[in-house]
GROMACS .gro file of C-alpha atoms in nm:
model
  429
    1MET     CA    1   3.279   2.413   5.574
    2ALA     CA    2   3.193   2.152   5.320
    3ASN     CA    3   3.342   2.145   4.948
    4LEU     CA    4   3.185   2.042   4.618
    5ILE     CA    5   3.377   1.795   4.382
    6VAL     CA    6   3.275   1.822   4.012
    7ASN     CA    7   3.382   1.616   3.742
    8GLY     CA    8   3.277   1.792   3.436
    9GLY     CA    9   3.199   1.741   3.077
   10VAL     CA   10   2.923   1.477   3.139
   11PRO     CA   11   2.594   1.561   2.974
   12LEU     CA   12   2.280   1.615   3.188
   13ASN     CA   13   1.955   1.477   3.079
   14GLY     CA   14   1.603   1.425   3.206
   15ARG     CA   15   1.315   1.577   3.379
   16ILE     CA   16   1.290   1.770   3.720
   17ARG     CA   17   1.079   1.979   3.935
   18PRO     CA   18   1.213   2.281   4.105
   19SER     CA   19   1.193   2.337   4.482
   20GLY     CA   20   0.969   2.586   4.646
   21ASN     CA   21   1.109   2.941   4.656
   22LYS     CA   22   1.350   3.035   4.954
   23ASN     CA   23   1.248   3.389   4.907
   24ALA     CA   24   0.880   3.337   4.946
   25VAL     CA   25   0.867   3.053   5.201
   26LEU     CA   26   1.036   3.263   5.456
   27PRO     CA   27   0.831   3.617   5.472
   28MET     CA   28   0.526   3.361   5.451
   29MET     CA   29   0.644   3.182   5.768
   30CYS     CA   30   0.715   3.501   5.931
   31ALA     CA   31   0.373   3.626   5.830
   32SER     CA   32   0.193   3.334   6.002
   33LEU     CA   33   0.268   3.513   6.336
   34LEU     CA   34   0.011   3.765   6.243
   35THR     CA   35  -0.272   3.521   6.330
   36ALA     CA   36  -0.358   3.300   6.623
   37GLU     CA   37  -0.518   3.048   6.385
   38PRO     CA   38  -0.318   2.746   6.204
   39VAL     CA   39  -0.152   2.809   5.881
   40THR     CA   40  -0.039   2.565   5.660
   41PHE     CA   41   0.215   2.554   5.383
   42THR     CA   42   0.283   2.292   5.104
   43ASN     CA   43   0.605   2.282   4.841
   44VAL     CA   44   0.809   2.395   5.141
   45PRO     CA   45   1.186   2.351   5.058
   46ASP     CA   46   1.401   2.164   5.295
   47ILE     CA   47   1.662   2.450   5.358
   48THR     CA   48   1.835   2.560   5.665
   49ASP     CA   49   1.649   2.895   5.722
   50VAL     CA   50   1.327   2.711   5.745
   51ALA     CA   51   1.455   2.510   6.029
   52LYS     CA   52   1.609   2.810   6.211
   53ILE     CA   53   1.266   3.019   6.220
   54GLY     CA   54   1.077   2.693   6.293
   55ALA     CA   55   1.325   2.679   6.596
   56TYR     CA   56   1.255   3.002   6.697
   57PHE     CA   57   0.871   2.952   6.666
   58ARG     CA   58   0.918   2.667   6.906
   59GLU     CA   59   1.103   2.870   7.142
   60ILE     CA   60   0.826   3.117   7.174
   61GLY     CA   61   0.564   2.853   7.246
   62SER     CA   62   0.424   2.809   6.894
   63GLU     CA   63   0.353   2.457   6.741
   64VAL     CA   64   0.559   2.340   6.458
   65GLU     CA   65   0.468   2.037   6.243
   66HIS     CA   66   0.714   2.002   5.954
   67ASP     CA   67   0.708   1.689   5.746
   68VAL     CA   68   1.016   1.739   5.542
   69GLU     CA   69   0.965   1.435   5.319
   70ALA     CA   70   0.603   1.570   5.223
   71GLY     CA   71   0.713   1.921   5.207
   72THR     CA   72   0.430   2.056   5.422
   73LEU     CA   73   0.451   2.273   5.729
   74ARG     CA   74   0.198   2.350   5.957
   75LEU     CA   75   0.213   2.645   6.221
   76HIS     CA   76  -0.001   2.756   6.502
   77HIS     CA   77   0.101   3.046   6.723
   78PRO     CA   78  -0.145   3.060   7.035
   79LYS     CA   79  -0.254   3.376   7.159
   80THR     CA   80  -0.021   3.378   7.440
   81LEU     CA   81   0.344   3.358   7.350
   82ASP     CA   82   0.671   3.356   7.523
   83PRO     CA   83   0.768   3.754   7.566
   84ALA     CA   84   1.124   3.660   7.594
   85GLY     CA   85   1.127   3.601   7.216
   86ALA     CA   86   1.093   3.975   7.155
   87GLU     CA   87   1.471   3.997   7.265
   88HIS     CA   88   1.609   3.671   7.127
   89LEU     CA   89   1.549   3.711   6.732
   90PRO     CA   90   1.726   3.445   6.529
   91LEU     CA   91   1.985   3.716   6.393
   92GLY     CA   92   2.211   3.437   6.248
   93ILE     CA   93   1.997   3.444   5.929
   94ARG     CA   94   1.924   3.742   5.691
   95SER     CA   95   1.545   3.680   5.690
   96ALA     CA   96   1.526   3.780   6.060
   97VAL     CA   97   1.430   4.116   5.945
   98LEU     CA   98   1.116   3.981   5.848
   99LEU     CA   99   1.031   3.870   6.191
  100LEU     CA  100   1.020   4.265   6.306
  101ALA     CA  101   0.680   4.347   6.222
  102PRO     CA  102   0.489   3.998   6.313
  103VAL     CA  103   0.663   4.003   6.668
  104LEU     CA  104   0.623   4.382   6.733
  105HIS     CA  105   0.231   4.297   6.650
  106ARG     CA  106   0.220   3.997   6.857
  107MET     CA  107   0.426   4.096   7.159
  108GLY     CA  108   0.404   4.472   7.159
  109ARG     CA  109   0.804   4.507   7.172
  110LEU     CA  110   1.137   4.391   7.038
  111ARG     CA  111   1.491   4.443   7.103
  112PHE     CA  112   1.808   4.345   6.921
  113ASP     CA  113   2.143   4.465   6.807
  114VAL     CA  114   2.211   4.581   6.448
  115ASP     CA  115   2.361   4.250   6.353
  116ALA     CA  116   2.120   4.076   6.099
  117LYS     CA  117   2.346   3.861   5.882
  118GLY     CA  118   2.304   3.657   5.545
  119CYS     CA  119   2.491   3.650   5.236
  120ALA     CA  120   2.786   3.851   5.185
  121LEU     CA  121   2.610   4.097   4.916
  122GLY     CA  122   2.728   4.441   5.001
  123ILE     CA  123   2.599   4.677   5.287
  124ARG     CA  124   2.235   4.596   5.360
  125GLU     CA  125   2.045   4.853   5.557
  126ILE     CA  126   1.780   4.799   5.824
  127ASP     CA  127   1.682   5.147   5.846
  128PRO     CA  128   1.390   5.101   5.599
  129HIS     CA  129   1.240   4.846   5.825
  130ILE     CA  130   1.269   5.046   6.149
  131ASP     CA  131   1.135   5.365   5.970
  132THR     CA  132   0.843   5.167   5.831
  133LEU     CA  133   0.743   5.060   6.186
  134THR     CA  134   0.789   5.391   6.340
  135THR     CA  135   0.598   5.544   6.071
  136PHE     CA  136   0.298   5.293   6.164
  137GLY     CA  137   0.330   5.420   6.542
  138ALA     CA  138   0.605   5.214   6.697
  139ALA     CA  139   0.829   5.412   6.949
  140LEU     CA  140   1.207   5.374   6.912
  141ASP     CA  141   1.468   5.378   7.174
  142LYS     CA  142   1.858   5.346   7.032
  143SER     CA  143   2.012   5.392   7.371
  144GLY     CA  144   2.095   5.027   7.397
  145GLY     CA  145   2.061   4.887   7.063
  146ILE     CA  146   1.712   4.887   6.866
  147ASP     CA  147   1.434   4.892   7.117
  148LEU     CA  148   1.071   4.914   6.955
  149THR     CA  149   0.752   4.929   7.152
  150LEU     CA  150   0.396   4.946   6.995
  151LYS     CA  151   0.117   4.957   7.266
  152THR     CA  152  -0.183   5.010   7.032
  153ARG     CA  153  -0.285   4.897   6.715
  154PRO     CA  154  -0.074   5.047   6.420
  155GLU     CA  155  -0.264   5.312   6.208
  156ALA     CA  156  -0.273   5.326   5.830
  157ARG     CA  157  -0.003   5.524   5.656
  158SER     CA  158   0.102   5.615   5.304
  159ILE     CA  159   0.483   5.567   5.233
  160TRP     CA  160   0.681   5.651   4.917
  161ALA     CA  161   0.981   5.418   4.954
  162GLU     CA  162   1.325   5.565   4.811
  163TYR     CA  163   1.434   5.222   4.673
  164ALA     CA  164   1.193   4.910   4.573
  165SER     CA  165   1.322   4.694   4.847
  166VAL     CA  166   1.190   4.343   4.858
  167THR     CA  167   1.217   4.295   5.238
  168ALA     CA  168   1.090   4.639   5.328
  169THR     CA  169   0.810   4.617   5.116
  170GLU     CA  170   0.736   4.270   5.279
  171THR     CA  171   0.774   4.459   5.644
  172PHE     CA  172   0.511   4.704   5.523
  173ALA     CA  173   0.267   4.461   5.406
  174MET     CA  174   0.261   4.282   5.706
  175ILE     CA  175   0.225   4.587   5.947
  176ALA     CA  176  -0.021   4.748   5.710
  177ALA     CA  177  -0.233   4.417   5.722
  178VAL     CA  178  -0.306   4.454   6.075
  179ALA     CA  179  -0.319   4.827   6.079
  180GLU     CA  180  -0.653   5.001   6.131
  181GLY     CA  181  -0.722   5.181   5.800
  182THR     CA  182  -0.603   5.181   5.427
  183SER     CA  183  -0.210   5.214   5.402
  184VAL     CA  184  -0.023   5.287   5.057
  185LEU     CA  185   0.334   5.191   4.951
  186THR     CA  186   0.454   5.370   4.645
  187ASN     CA  187   0.761   5.234   4.463
  188ALA     CA  188   0.693   4.881   4.618
  189ALA     CA  189   0.882   4.582   4.510
  190SER     CA  190   0.687   4.345   4.280
  191GLU     CA  191   0.921   4.009   4.286
  192PRO     CA  192   0.728   3.682   4.247
  193HIS     CA  193   0.782   3.611   4.637
  194VAL     CA  194   0.653   3.958   4.721
  195GLN     CA  195   0.338   3.862   4.536
  196ALA     CA  196   0.317   3.544   4.709
  197LEU     CA  197   0.318   3.706   5.038
  198CYS     CA  198   0.055   3.970   4.933
  199ARG     CA  199  -0.160   3.672   4.823
  200MET     CA  200  -0.140   3.492   5.138
  201LEU     CA  201  -0.229   3.828   5.342
  202SER     CA  202  -0.515   3.865   5.126
  203ASP     CA  203  -0.627   3.499   5.194
  204MET     CA  204  -0.599   3.598   5.556
  205GLY     CA  205  -0.828   3.856   5.545
  206ALA     CA  206  -0.658   4.186   5.458
  207GLY     CA  207  -0.756   4.383   5.170
  208VAL     CA  208  -0.459   4.399   4.926
  209GLU     CA  209  -0.469   4.572   4.577
  210GLY     CA  210  -0.184   4.628   4.335
  211ILE     CA  211  -0.029   4.269   4.386
  212GLY     CA  212   0.258   4.267   4.119
  213THR     CA  213   0.281   4.661   4.062
  214SER     CA  214   0.481   4.946   4.230
  215ARG     CA  215   0.189   5.050   4.420
  216LEU     CA  216   0.055   4.845   4.694
  217THR     CA  217  -0.289   4.953   4.881
  218ILE     CA  218  -0.368   4.741   5.196
  219LYS     CA  219  -0.660   4.752   5.412
  220GLY     CA  220  -0.589   4.614   5.737
  221ARG     CA  221  -0.777   4.393   5.966
  222ASP     CA  222  -0.810   4.369   6.316
  223ARG     CA  223  -0.799   4.003   6.326
  224LEU     CA  224  -0.640   3.799   6.064
  225GLY     CA  225  -0.742   3.434   5.974
  226GLY     CA  226  -0.568   3.122   5.907
  227THR     CA  227  -0.470   2.980   5.551
  228THR     CA  228  -0.342   2.705   5.343
  229GLN     CA  229  -0.066   2.829   5.099
  230ARG     CA  230   0.149   2.661   4.831
  231VAL     CA  231   0.485   2.809   4.828
  232PRO     CA  232   0.563   2.897   4.465
  233ASP     CA  233   0.817   2.729   4.267
  234ASP     CA  234   1.176   2.898   4.252
  235HIS     CA  235   1.254   3.064   3.926
  236HIS     CA  236   1.618   3.091   4.014
  237GLU     CA  237   1.623   2.688   4.039
  238VAL     CA  238   1.418   2.668   3.713
  239ALA     CA  239   1.688   2.878   3.552
  240THR     CA  240   1.979   2.680   3.724
  241PHE     CA  241   1.860   2.335   3.610
  242LEU     CA  242   1.840   2.468   3.252
  243ALA     CA  243   2.182   2.616   3.268
  244PHE     CA  244   2.322   2.306   3.403
  245GLY     CA  245   2.154   2.107   3.111
  246GLY     CA  246   2.270   2.344   2.863
  247VAL     CA  247   2.643   2.391   2.921
  248THR     CA  248   2.676   2.006   2.960
  249GLY     CA  249   2.533   1.951   2.610
  250GLY     CA  250   2.232   1.771   2.746
  251GLN     CA  251   1.859   1.839   2.742
  252VAL     CA  252   1.694   1.910   3.070
  253THR     CA  253   1.319   1.956   3.113
  254VAL     CA  254   1.183   2.153   3.410
  255GLU     CA  255   0.835   2.103   3.509
  256THR     CA  256   0.687   2.413   3.671
  257ASP     CA  257   0.355   2.624   3.700
  258ILE     CA  258   0.571   2.953   3.685
  259ILE     CA  259   0.597   2.955   3.313
  260ALA     CA  260   0.471   3.309   3.312
  261GLU     CA  261   0.731   3.463   3.508
  262MET     CA  262   1.028   3.320   3.275
  263PRO     CA  263   1.018   3.498   2.937
  264LEU     CA  264   1.285   3.780   3.038
  265ILE     CA  265   1.513   3.534   3.211
  266LEU     CA  266   1.505   3.276   2.923
  267GLU     CA  267   1.566   3.556   2.669
  268GLN     CA  268   1.886   3.678   2.869
  269PHE     CA  269   2.016   3.334   2.883
  270GLY     CA  270   1.963   3.314   2.521
  271LYS     CA  271   2.195   3.596   2.475
  272LEU     CA  272   2.447   3.333   2.602
  273GLY     CA  273   2.383   3.079   2.319
  274LEU     CA  274   2.132   2.852   2.526
  275GLN     CA  275   1.831   2.742   2.332
  276PHE     CA  276   1.496   2.676   2.477
  277GLU     CA  277   1.149   2.507   2.414
  278THR     CA  278   0.835   2.613   2.604
  279ARG     CA  279   0.520   2.428   2.655
  280GLU     CA  280   0.249   2.446   2.897
  281GLY     CA  281   0.377   2.341   3.233
  282GLU     CA  282   0.733   2.293   3.129
  283VAL     CA  283   1.048   2.447   2.979
  284THR     CA  284   1.319   2.245   2.804
  285VAL     CA  285   1.687   2.358   2.724
  286THR     CA  286   1.754   2.189   2.371
  287GLY     CA  287   2.107   2.326   2.290
  288TRP     CA  288   2.404   2.566   2.341
  289THR     CA  289   2.564   2.739   2.046
  290ARG     CA  290   2.819   2.916   2.280
  291GLN     CA  291   2.764   3.219   2.066
  292VAL     CA  292   2.709   3.561   2.269
  293THR     CA  293   2.442   3.767   2.090
  294GLN     CA  294   2.618   4.078   1.988
  295PRO     CA  295   2.435   4.422   1.971
  296LEU     CA  296   2.386   4.577   1.620
  297THR     CA  297   2.587   4.871   1.736
  298GLN     CA  298   2.934   4.726   1.687
  299GLN     CA  299   3.088   4.958   1.936
  300MET     CA  300   2.887   4.837   2.202
  301THR     CA  301   2.944   4.519   2.435
  302ALA     CA  302   2.675   4.268   2.482
  303LYS     CA  303   2.543   4.300   2.842
  304ILE     CA  304   2.298   4.138   3.088
  305GLU     CA  305   2.174   4.382   3.354
  306ALA     CA  306   2.023   4.285   3.687
  307ALA     CA  307   1.782   4.516   3.850
  308PRO     CA  308   1.470   4.496   4.070
  309TRP     CA  309   1.191   4.301   3.929
  310PRO     CA  310   1.043   4.268   3.652
  311TYR     CA  311   1.411   4.302   3.530
  312PHE     CA  312   1.654   4.017   3.536
  313PRO     CA  313   1.694   3.906   3.894
  314ALA     CA  314   2.024   3.982   4.069
  315ASP     CA  315   2.012   3.636   4.210
  316LEU     CA  316   2.053   3.496   3.869
  317LEU     CA  317   2.371   3.691   3.756
  318PRO     CA  318   2.614   3.440   3.894
  319GLN     CA  319   2.465   3.149   3.707
  320ALA     CA  320   2.476   3.391   3.386
  321VAL     CA  321   2.837   3.427   3.446
  322GLY     CA  322   2.904   3.059   3.513
  323VAL     CA  323   2.743   3.007   3.150
  324ALA     CA  324   2.937   3.287   2.983
  325VAL     CA  325   3.276   3.142   3.061
  326GLY     CA  326   3.227   2.884   2.795
  327CYS     CA  327   3.102   3.135   2.537
  328GLU     CA  328   3.252   3.296   2.217
  329GLY     CA  329   3.206   3.674   2.237
  330ASP     CA  330   3.253   3.932   2.525
  331VAL     CA  331   2.979   4.014   2.771
  332MET     CA  332   2.913   4.260   3.029
  333PHE     CA  333   2.751   4.186   3.338
  334TRP     CA  334   2.594   4.472   3.564
  335ASN     CA  335   2.437   4.428   3.912
  336LYS     CA  336   2.240   4.736   3.976
  337VAL     CA  337   2.132   4.582   4.310
  338TYR     CA  338   2.422   4.493   4.532
  339GLU     CA  339   2.791   4.631   4.550
  340GLY     CA  340   3.065   4.398   4.576
  341ALA     CA  341   2.858   4.102   4.440
  342LEU     CA  342   3.063   4.037   4.140
  343ALA     CA  343   3.415   4.048   4.340
  344TRP     CA  344   3.402   3.655   4.330
  345SER     CA  345   3.488   3.662   3.969
  346SER     CA  346   3.859   3.667   4.052
  347GLU     CA  347   3.836   3.291   4.108
  348LEU     CA  348   3.724   3.255   3.759
  349ALA     CA  349   4.081   3.311   3.667
  350LYS     CA  350   4.187   2.973   3.793
  351PHE     CA  351   3.953   2.822   3.541
  352GLY     CA  352   4.152   3.009   3.273
  353VAL     CA  353   3.881   3.271   3.231
  354ARG     CA  354   3.984   3.616   3.119
  355ALA     CA  355   3.765   3.903   3.295
  356HIS     CA  356   3.802   4.247   3.415
  357LEU     CA  357   3.599   4.397   3.711
  358SER     CA  358   3.518   4.743   3.604
  359ASP     CA  359   3.373   4.866   3.935
  360PRO     CA  360   3.168   4.708   4.225
  361HIS     CA  361   2.877   4.674   4.010
  362ARG     CA  362   3.037   4.576   3.646
  363LEU     CA  363   3.220   4.284   3.515
  364ILE     CA  364   3.352   4.222   3.164
  365LEU     CA  365   3.402   3.869   3.068
  366PHE     CA  366   3.604   3.777   2.736
  367GLY     CA  367   3.511   3.524   2.530
  368GLY     CA  368   3.712   3.240   2.359
  369ASN     CA  369   3.875   3.114   2.685
  370ARG     CA  370   4.074   2.792   2.699
  371LEU     CA  371   3.902   2.650   3.014
  372LYS     CA  372   4.069   2.392   3.266
  373PRO     CA  373   3.971   2.236   3.591
  374ALA     CA  374   4.053   2.405   3.899
  375GLU     CA  375   4.006   2.446   4.260
  376VAL     CA  376   3.825   2.762   4.381
  377GLU     CA  377   3.662   2.915   4.681
  378ALA     CA  378   3.297   3.055   4.700
  379PRO     CA  379   3.234   3.349   4.901
  380TYR     CA  380   2.922   3.346   5.135
  381ILE     CA  381   2.687   3.399   4.846
  382ILE     CA  382   2.447   3.119   4.759
  383ARG     CA  383   2.403   3.183   4.395
  384VAL     CA  384   2.788   3.228   4.354
  385VAL     CA  385   2.832   2.851   4.453
  386VAL     CA  386   2.584   2.774   4.185
  387GLY     CA  387   2.757   2.972   3.934
  388LEU     CA  388   3.089   2.814   4.005
  389ALA     CA  389   2.937   2.483   3.978
  390ILE     CA  390   2.788   2.544   3.625
  391ALA     CA  391   3.150   2.682   3.514
  392ALA     CA  392   3.301   2.359   3.653
  393MET     CA  393   3.055   2.130   3.526
  394GLN     CA  394   3.110   2.239   3.166
  395ILE     CA  395   3.512   2.163   3.194
  396GLU     CA  396   3.632   1.812   3.155
  397GLY     CA  397   3.825   1.712   3.450
  398ARG     CA  398   3.804   1.724   3.830
  399SER     CA  399   3.722   2.062   4.006
  400LYS     CA  400   3.672   2.144   4.374
  401ILE     CA  401   3.453   2.423   4.517
  402LEU     CA  402   3.570   2.527   4.858
  403LYS     CA  403   3.330   2.631   5.127
  404ALA     CA  404   3.020   2.536   4.926
  405ASP     CA  405   2.804   2.556   5.222
  406PRO     CA  406   2.586   2.838   5.141
  407LEU     CA  407   2.418   2.607   4.887
  408ARG     CA  408   2.204   2.435   5.149
  409ARG     CA  409   2.039   2.775   5.238
  410ALA     CA  410   1.849   2.775   4.913
  411HIS     CA  411   1.882   2.465   4.699
  412PRO     CA  412   1.775   2.141   4.885
  413ASN     CA  413   1.877   1.835   4.745
  414LEU     CA  414   2.031   2.039   4.440
  415ILE     CA  415   2.340   1.786   4.433
  416GLU     CA  416   2.091   1.485   4.463
  417ASN     CA  417   1.895   1.616   4.179
  418LEU     CA  418   2.192   1.694   3.951
  419THR     CA  419   2.316   1.326   4.014
  420ARG     CA  420   1.978   1.195   3.894
  421LEU     CA  421   2.016   1.412   3.576
  422GLY     CA  422   2.355   1.234   3.529
  423ALA     CA  423   2.602   1.480   3.692
  424ASP     CA  424   2.936   1.354   3.839
  425ILE     CA  425   2.910   1.597   4.152
  426ALA     CA  426   2.940   1.512   4.527
  427TRP     CA  427   3.000   1.657   4.856
  428GLU     CA  428   3.328   1.630   5.049
  429GLY     CA  429   3.329   1.681   5.416
   0.00000   0.00000   0.00000
């Protein structure tokens, strides 16, 4: 496992473009299996999960042309694929669950043990995915793991989800896109990456209505066509660069075409004293007051709540915590998506931060801390590595973040980009 060495207290300045969204490119890659025609992606982030899914595609007989430097990826899955792929899903990555619907559609069968991995963010159920596939007509055998078969074209169904799950919504969208008839999902997730997948399916020929809402209506097609898609910019990375710039006392401008997705995100970071200027195609962090905006009701504590889109994203809560360690004023962070996702906050004490973990979902951070550099250990959660780095970057002196490898799963070249902005940060090991 590699570590990060951070020498903090150095202002970051300059202009930067974010990477393509990890949470968009992975389901979009999986959806390419739904067609036997070529699919091309641009703005593809150079992350490990993209490489792992690409390796799986090669194993089953697909053509994979990945130009890492140009950020392009061309996939072509011929009509005949290696059926052994139905039993060898790349379960070492969380996004493997997004292969279930496409593999079942192409091969008529899939089998796996319940061992899909990913970040250490609470207990994640696979049941919604299996339930969706069986609702669309797949037969399930649980006698030796999970064994699904689908001998005929799936038939359209209507589902009312008990939770607006991103990946379950994506599974629904993919199987509905090839089903016979019109399917409806109520309580659908509406995150930007879900919208990107739905737009892709629409461009491939499926009839998709309600993109960006909680109700998706999809008219399936017997045969989907090829397409060329640009992976949208990562709104997590937009906010991340702005946070790094703000806490170091610099001015960083992020050039992006997703400004329309940023208002609430910028507002919540603004509660922590970060100041922004937004123009067409770019947003700049211009200052940091360090003052937490307190509610008018004096008995209340300022809070930042993370919940499914269009609320503040749970994947940005660690970055907000990283900013808040240097603030004056108390603030509560509430993760309504994952249990245990704030347990890493115990590491903040090594920086001199005073915090109280109220329960598996809520953390109170006390302001006015006398911060000091430290050696901290990151859990296997991508965004927590970023949050710890944001905290370390604002503290003068040398800090070390142990086990920082998960960063590579979502943020390609983040360290190199931060260095170009003036940061003194480097990999060790």
